[in-house]
Short mmCIF file of C-alpha atoms in Angstrom, two decimals:
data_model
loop_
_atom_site.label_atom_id
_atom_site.label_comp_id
_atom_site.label_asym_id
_atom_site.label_seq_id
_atom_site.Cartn_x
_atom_site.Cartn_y
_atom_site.Cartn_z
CA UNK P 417 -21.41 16.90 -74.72
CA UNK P 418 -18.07 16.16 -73.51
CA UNK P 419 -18.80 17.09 -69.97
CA UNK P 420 -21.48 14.83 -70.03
CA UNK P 421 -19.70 11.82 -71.56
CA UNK P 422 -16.87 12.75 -69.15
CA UNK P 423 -19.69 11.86 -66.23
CA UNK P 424 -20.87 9.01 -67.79
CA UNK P 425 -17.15 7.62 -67.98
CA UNK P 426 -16.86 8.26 -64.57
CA UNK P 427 -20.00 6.64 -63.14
CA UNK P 428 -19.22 3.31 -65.45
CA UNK P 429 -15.58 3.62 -63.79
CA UNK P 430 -17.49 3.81 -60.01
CA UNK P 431 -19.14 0.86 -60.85
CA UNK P 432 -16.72 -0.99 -61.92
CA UNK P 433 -14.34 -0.24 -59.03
CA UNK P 434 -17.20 -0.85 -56.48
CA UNK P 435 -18.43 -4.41 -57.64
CA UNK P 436 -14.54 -5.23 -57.78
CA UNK P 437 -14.43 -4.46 -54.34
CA UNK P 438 -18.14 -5.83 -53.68
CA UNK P 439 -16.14 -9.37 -55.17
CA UNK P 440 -12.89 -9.32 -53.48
CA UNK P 441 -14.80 -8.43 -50.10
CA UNK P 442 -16.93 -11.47 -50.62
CA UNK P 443 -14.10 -13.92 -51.33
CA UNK P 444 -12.25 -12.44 -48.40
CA UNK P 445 -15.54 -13.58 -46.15
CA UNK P 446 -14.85 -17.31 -46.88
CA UNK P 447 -13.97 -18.82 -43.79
CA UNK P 448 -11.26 -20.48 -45.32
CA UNK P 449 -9.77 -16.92 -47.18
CA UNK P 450 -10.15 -16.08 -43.61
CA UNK P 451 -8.24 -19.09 -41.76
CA UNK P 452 -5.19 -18.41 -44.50
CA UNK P 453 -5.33 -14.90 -43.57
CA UNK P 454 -5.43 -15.03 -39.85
CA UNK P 455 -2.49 -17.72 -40.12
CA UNK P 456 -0.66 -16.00 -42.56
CA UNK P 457 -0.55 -12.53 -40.52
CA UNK P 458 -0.01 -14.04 -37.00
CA UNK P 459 3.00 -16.15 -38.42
CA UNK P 460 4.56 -12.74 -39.69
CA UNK P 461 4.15 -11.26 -36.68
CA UNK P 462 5.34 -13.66 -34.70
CA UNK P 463 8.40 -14.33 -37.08
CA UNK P 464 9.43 -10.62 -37.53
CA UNK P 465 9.73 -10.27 -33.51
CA UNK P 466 11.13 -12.80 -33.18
CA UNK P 467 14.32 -12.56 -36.17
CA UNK P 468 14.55 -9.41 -35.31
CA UNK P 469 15.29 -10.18 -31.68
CA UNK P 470 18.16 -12.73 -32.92
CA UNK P 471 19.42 -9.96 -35.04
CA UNK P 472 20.12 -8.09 -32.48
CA UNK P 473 22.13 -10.85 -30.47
CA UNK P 474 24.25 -12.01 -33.38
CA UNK P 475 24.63 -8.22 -35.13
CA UNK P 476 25.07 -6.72 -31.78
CA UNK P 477 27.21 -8.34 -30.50
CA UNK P 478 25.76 -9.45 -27.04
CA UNK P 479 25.76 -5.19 -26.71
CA UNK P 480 22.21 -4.87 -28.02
CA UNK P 481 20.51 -8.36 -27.33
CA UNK P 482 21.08 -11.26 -25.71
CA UNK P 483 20.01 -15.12 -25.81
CA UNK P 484 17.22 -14.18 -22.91
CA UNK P 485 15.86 -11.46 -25.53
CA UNK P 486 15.73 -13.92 -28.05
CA UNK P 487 13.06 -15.76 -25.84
CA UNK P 488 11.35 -12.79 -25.30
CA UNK P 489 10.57 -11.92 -28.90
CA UNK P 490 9.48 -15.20 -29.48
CA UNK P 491 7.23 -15.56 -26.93
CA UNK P 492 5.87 -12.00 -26.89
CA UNK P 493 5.69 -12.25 -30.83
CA UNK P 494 3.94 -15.62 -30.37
CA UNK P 495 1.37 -13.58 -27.92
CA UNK P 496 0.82 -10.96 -30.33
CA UNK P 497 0.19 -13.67 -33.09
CA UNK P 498 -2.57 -15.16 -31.01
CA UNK P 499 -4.03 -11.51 -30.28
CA UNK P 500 -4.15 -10.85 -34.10
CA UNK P 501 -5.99 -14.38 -35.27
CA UNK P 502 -6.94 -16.23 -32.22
CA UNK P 503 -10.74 -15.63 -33.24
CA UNK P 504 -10.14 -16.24 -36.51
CA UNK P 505 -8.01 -19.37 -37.24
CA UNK P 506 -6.34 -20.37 -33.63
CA UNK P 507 -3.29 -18.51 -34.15
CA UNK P 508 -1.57 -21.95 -35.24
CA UNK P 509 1.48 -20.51 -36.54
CA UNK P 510 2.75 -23.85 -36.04
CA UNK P 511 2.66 -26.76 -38.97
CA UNK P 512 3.39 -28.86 -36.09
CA UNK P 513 0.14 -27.80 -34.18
CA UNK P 514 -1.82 -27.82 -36.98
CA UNK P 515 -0.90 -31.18 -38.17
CA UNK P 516 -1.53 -32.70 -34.72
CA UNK P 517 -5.02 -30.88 -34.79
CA UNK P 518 -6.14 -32.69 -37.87
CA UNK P 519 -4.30 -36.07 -36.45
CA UNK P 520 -6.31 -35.72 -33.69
CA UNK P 521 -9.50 -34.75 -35.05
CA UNK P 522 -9.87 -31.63 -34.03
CA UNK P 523 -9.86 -29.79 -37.22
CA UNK P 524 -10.97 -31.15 -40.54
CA UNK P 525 -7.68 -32.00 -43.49
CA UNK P 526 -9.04 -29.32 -45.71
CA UNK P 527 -8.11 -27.18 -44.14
CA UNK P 528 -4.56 -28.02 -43.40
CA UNK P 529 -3.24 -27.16 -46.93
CA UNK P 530 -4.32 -23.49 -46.15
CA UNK P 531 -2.82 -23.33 -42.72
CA UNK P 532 0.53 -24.32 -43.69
CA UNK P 533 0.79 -22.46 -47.09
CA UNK P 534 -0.49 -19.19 -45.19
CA UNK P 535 2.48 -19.89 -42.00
CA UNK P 536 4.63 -20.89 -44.52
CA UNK P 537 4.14 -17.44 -46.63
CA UNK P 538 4.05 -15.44 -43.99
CA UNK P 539 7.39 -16.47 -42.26
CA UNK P 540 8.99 -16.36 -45.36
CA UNK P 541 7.83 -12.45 -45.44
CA UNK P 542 9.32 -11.94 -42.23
CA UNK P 543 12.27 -13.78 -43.26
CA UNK P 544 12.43 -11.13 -46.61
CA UNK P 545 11.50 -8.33 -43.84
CA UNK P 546 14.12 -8.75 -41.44
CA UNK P 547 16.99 -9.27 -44.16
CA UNK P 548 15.79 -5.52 -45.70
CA UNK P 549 15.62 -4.14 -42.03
CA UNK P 550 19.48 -5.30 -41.07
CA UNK P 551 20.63 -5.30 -44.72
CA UNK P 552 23.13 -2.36 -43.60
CA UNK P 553 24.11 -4.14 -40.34
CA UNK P 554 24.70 -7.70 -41.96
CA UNK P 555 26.89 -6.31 -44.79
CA UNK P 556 28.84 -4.55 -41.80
CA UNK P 557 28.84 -7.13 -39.58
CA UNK P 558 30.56 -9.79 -41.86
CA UNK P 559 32.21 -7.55 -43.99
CA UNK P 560 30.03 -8.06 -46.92
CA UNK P 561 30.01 -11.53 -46.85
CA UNK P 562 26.98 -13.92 -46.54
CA UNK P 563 28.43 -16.87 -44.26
CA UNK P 564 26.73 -20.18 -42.45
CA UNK P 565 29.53 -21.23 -40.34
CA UNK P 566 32.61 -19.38 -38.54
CA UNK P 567 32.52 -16.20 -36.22
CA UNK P 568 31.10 -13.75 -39.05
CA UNK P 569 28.14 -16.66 -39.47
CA UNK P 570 24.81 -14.58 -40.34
CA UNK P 571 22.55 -17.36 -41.45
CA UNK P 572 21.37 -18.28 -37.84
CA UNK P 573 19.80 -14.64 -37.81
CA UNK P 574 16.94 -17.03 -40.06
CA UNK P 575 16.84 -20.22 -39.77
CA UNK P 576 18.41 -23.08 -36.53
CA UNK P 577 21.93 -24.91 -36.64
CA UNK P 578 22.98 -27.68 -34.62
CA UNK P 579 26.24 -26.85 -32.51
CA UNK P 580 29.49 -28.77 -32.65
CA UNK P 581 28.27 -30.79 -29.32
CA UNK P 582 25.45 -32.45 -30.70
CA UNK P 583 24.72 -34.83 -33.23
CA UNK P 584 22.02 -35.17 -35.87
CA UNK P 585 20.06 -37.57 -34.18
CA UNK P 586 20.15 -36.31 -30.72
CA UNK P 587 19.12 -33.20 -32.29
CA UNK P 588 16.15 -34.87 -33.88
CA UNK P 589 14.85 -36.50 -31.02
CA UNK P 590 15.88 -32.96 -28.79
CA UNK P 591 13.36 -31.21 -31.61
CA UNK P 592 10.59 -34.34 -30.87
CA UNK P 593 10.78 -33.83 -26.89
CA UNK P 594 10.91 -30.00 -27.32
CA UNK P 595 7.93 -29.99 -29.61
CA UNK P 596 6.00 -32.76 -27.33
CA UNK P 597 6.32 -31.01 -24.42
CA UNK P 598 5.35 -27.44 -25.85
CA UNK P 599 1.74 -29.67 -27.34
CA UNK P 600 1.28 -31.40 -24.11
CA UNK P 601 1.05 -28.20 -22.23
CA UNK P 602 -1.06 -26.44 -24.89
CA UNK P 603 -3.54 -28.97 -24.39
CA UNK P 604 -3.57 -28.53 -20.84
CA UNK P 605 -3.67 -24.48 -21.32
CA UNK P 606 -6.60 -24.37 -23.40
CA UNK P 607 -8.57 -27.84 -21.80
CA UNK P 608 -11.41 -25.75 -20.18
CA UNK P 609 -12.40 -29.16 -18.57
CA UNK P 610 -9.49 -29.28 -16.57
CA UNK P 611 -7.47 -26.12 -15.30
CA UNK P 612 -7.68 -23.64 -18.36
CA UNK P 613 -6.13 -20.34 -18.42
CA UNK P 614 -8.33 -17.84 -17.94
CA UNK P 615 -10.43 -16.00 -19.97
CA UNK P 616 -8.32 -13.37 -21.75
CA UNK P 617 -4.91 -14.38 -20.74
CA UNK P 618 -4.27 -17.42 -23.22
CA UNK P 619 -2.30 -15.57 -25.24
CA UNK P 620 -0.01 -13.95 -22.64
CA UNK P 621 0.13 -17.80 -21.42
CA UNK P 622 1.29 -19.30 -24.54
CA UNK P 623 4.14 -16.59 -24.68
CA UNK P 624 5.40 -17.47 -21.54
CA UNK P 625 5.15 -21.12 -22.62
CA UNK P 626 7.46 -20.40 -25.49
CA UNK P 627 9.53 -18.55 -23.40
CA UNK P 628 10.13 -20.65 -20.89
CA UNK P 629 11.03 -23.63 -23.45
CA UNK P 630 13.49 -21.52 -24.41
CA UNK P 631 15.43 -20.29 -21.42
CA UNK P 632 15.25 -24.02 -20.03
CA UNK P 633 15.80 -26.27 -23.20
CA UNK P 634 16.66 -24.04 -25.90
CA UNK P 635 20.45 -24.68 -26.18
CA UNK P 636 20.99 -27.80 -27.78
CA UNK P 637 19.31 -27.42 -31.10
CA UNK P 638 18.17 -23.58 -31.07
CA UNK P 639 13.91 -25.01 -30.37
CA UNK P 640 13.22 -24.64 -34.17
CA UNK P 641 9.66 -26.27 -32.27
CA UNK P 642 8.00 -25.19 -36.05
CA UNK P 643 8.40 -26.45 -39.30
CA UNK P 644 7.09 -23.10 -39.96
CA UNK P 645 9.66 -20.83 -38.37
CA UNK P 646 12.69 -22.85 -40.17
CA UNK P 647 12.31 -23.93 -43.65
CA UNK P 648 10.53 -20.84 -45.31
CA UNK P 649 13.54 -18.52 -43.62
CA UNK P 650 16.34 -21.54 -44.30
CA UNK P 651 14.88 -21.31 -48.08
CA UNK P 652 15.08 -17.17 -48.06
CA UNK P 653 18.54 -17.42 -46.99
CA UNK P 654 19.32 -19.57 -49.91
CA UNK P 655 18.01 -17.21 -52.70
CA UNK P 656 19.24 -14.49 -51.20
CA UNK P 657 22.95 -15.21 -51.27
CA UNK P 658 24.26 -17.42 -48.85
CA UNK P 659 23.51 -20.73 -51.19
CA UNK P 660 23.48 -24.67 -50.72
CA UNK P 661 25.09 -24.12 -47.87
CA UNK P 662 22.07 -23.97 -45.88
CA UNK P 663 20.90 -27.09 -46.38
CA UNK P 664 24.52 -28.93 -46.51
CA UNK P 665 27.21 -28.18 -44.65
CA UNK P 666 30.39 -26.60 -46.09
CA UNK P 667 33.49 -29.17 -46.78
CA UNK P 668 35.85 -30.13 -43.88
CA UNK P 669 32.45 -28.58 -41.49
CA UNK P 670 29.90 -30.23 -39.38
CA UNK P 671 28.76 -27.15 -37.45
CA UNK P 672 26.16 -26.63 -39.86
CA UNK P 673 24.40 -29.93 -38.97
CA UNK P 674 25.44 -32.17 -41.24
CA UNK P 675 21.68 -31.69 -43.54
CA UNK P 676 19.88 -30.69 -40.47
CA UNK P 677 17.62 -28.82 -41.89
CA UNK P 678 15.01 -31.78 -42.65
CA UNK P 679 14.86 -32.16 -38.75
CA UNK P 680 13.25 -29.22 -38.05
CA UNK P 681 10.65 -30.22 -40.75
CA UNK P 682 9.81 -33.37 -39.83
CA UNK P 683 10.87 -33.70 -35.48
CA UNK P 684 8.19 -30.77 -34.78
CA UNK P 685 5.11 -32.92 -36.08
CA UNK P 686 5.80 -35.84 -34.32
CA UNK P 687 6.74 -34.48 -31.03
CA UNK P 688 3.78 -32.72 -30.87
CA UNK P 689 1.81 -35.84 -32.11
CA UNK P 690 2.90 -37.61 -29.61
CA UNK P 691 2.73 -34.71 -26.77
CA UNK P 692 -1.10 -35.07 -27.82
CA UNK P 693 -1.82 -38.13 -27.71
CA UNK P 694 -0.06 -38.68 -23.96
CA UNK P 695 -2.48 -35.56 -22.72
CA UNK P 696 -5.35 -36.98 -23.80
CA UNK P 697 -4.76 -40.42 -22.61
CA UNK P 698 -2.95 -39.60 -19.01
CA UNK P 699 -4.43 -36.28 -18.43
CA UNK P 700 -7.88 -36.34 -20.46
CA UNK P 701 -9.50 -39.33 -20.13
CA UNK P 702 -8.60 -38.93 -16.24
CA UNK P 703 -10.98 -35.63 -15.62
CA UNK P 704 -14.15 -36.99 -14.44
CA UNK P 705 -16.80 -36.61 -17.00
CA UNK P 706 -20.70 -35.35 -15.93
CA UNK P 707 -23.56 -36.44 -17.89
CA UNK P 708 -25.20 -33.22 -19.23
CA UNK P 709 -29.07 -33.17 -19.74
CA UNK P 710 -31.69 -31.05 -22.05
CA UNK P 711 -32.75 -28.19 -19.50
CA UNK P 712 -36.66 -29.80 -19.86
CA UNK P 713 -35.54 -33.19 -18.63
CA UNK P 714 -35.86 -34.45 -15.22
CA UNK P 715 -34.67 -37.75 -13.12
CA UNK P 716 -36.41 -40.33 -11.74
CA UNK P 717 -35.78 -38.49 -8.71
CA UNK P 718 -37.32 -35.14 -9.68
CA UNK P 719 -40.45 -37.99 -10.73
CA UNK P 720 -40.76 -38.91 -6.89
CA UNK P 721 -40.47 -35.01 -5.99
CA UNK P 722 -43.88 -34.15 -4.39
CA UNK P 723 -44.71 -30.39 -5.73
CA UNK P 724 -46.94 -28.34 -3.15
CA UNK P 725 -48.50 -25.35 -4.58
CA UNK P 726 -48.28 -22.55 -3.10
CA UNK P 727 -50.69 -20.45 -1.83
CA UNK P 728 -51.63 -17.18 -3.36
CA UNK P 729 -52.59 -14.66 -0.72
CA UNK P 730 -54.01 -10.97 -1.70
CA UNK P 731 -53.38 -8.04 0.45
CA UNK P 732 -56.66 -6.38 -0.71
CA UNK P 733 -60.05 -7.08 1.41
CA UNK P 734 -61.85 -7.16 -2.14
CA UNK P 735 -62.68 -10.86 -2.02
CA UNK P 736 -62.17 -12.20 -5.68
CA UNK P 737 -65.33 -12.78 -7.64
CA UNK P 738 -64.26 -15.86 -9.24
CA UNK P 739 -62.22 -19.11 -7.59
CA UNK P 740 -58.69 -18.71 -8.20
CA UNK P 741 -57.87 -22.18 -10.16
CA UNK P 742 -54.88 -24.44 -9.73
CA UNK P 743 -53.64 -25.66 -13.22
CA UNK P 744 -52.92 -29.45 -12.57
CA UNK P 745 -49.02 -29.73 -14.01
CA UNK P 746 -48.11 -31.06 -17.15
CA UNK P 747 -47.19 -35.04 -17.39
CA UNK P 748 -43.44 -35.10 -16.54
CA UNK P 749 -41.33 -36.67 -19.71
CA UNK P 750 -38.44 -39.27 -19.44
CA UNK P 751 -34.97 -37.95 -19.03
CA UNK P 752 -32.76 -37.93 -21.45
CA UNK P 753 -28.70 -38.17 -20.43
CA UNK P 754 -26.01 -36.92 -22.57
CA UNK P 755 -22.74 -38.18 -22.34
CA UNK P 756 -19.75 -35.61 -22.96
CA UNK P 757 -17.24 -36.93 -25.01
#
């Protein structure tokens, strides 16, 4: 008796576990579940190369990285991000991208809440990642101290600071022509009616994008280019010891930005906005556009085309019983044009 209420415990717990899993496996087929989870992986990836390559400049001391490595892990991690949810979501990992997207019309506003909380989630992961990977290393490297500003600074491992040679606003509007230019040539990258990349190598392209914006513009305000790769690590670095001054900079000090960190937030969407709009005005509505047609429409032309049958000759010397018959063709309809758009 016990053995056999032992079994029947066990096959009620079976069931149970598999039409849990039969539920979370269908709410993990919404195509929205989906979208947050492509966005929300590809922006960790992306964000743990890349922090981990700046680790290794600032905690290394130029011995074990270097500013040129920092654009590598970005733009490699950015590659990898599109490899891991380029089929699924687009591989935004950009609030800046995805914003212009639904500007633009190109993707629906639903779905921009779950883009944005999934990047936003998933960068602060990395953020949470990288601090537990180079816990040992910080605390060495600044002596146990969490600092913003000075030589023993740790909190640009996360998150972009202005230098002492710019300003706010020139960083602003360095963040809006950074951010516009990396759109602009998005658009032209993955524009198959104009000079695409090809098949299969979109994602490598986009990395070298990044890259590039980095080695040749990067200097001047670090090319936060991403609402999504500044605040959610900015806001890690505030719970996790080195306070307000984040998001303020310390007294008698302006080489934390003087409040930058709204820039980042709200420069990336614009630029990109606008890096849109002046593709698809100067560069879009330039590519000739051909009328496509349904595949059983014809043109006047093909109206006025005389068809001659032709003839059916048999090899064999067996002459056929019956007349072979020539089916008169079928009344030819109008054709119908469709303009691309």
């Amino acid at each position: 008796m016990a053995q056999a209420g032992r079994k029947k415990r066990s096959t009620h717990n079976s069931k149970m576990v598999s039409s849990l899993l039969a539920r979370i496996q269908a709410i993990l087929q919404k195509e929205m579940v989906r979208e947050f989870l492509g966005e929300f992986m590809s922006t960790y990836v992306m964000m743990v190369l890349g922090l981990g390559s700046v680790a290794h400049m600032v905690l290394g001391d130029t011995k074990l990285g270097s500013y040129l490595g920092v654009n590598l892990g970005f733009g490699f991690g950015v590659t990898m991000g599109v490899h891991m949810a380029g089929n699924i979501s687009g591989a935004h990992m950009n609030a800046a991208v995805t914003f212009t997207s639904c500007a633009l019309g190109r993707m629906p506003w639903k779905k921009f809440p779950a883009y944005v909380l999934g990047q936003f989630l998933g960068s602060f992961l990395a953020a949470a990642t990288t601090y537990m990977l180079f816990y040992t290393a910080i605390e060495h490297f600044a002596d146990g101290e969490l600092m913003v500003t000075g030589p023993k600074a740790t909190a640009g491992i996360f998150a972009t600071y202005l230098p002492n040679h710019m300003t706010l606003w020139r960083g602003f509007l360095d963040e809006v022509f950074l951010t516009g230019i990396l759109q602009l040539c998005l658009f032209a990258i993955t524009d198959k009616n104009n000079n695409p990349a090809l098949q299969g190598t979109e994602a490598l392209v986009i990395g070298i994008l990044i890259c590039v914006i980095g080695i040749s513009l990067g200097m001047n305000s670090g090319y936060a280019i991403n609402p999504s790769r500044d605040l959610p690590p900015r806001f890690f670095t505030f719970i996790a010891g080195w306070g307000e001054q984040v998001f303020r900079p310390p007294p008698l000090s302006c080489s934390a930005g003087d409040n930058w960190w709204w820039v980042p937030l709200v420069a990336p969407p614009l630029g990109a906005y606008l890096g849109g709009i002046i593709y698809l005005v100067f560069i879009g509505s330039s590519i000739p556009q051909e009328p496509r047609r349904l595949e059983n429409s014809v043109t006047q032309e093909d109206r006025r085309t005389t068809v001659v049958p032709k003839t059916v000759s048999y090899k064999s010397s067996i002459t056929p019983a019956y007349p072979v018959l020539v089916q008169p063709a079928p009344p030819l309809c109008d054709s119908i044009l469709l303009e691309r758009f």
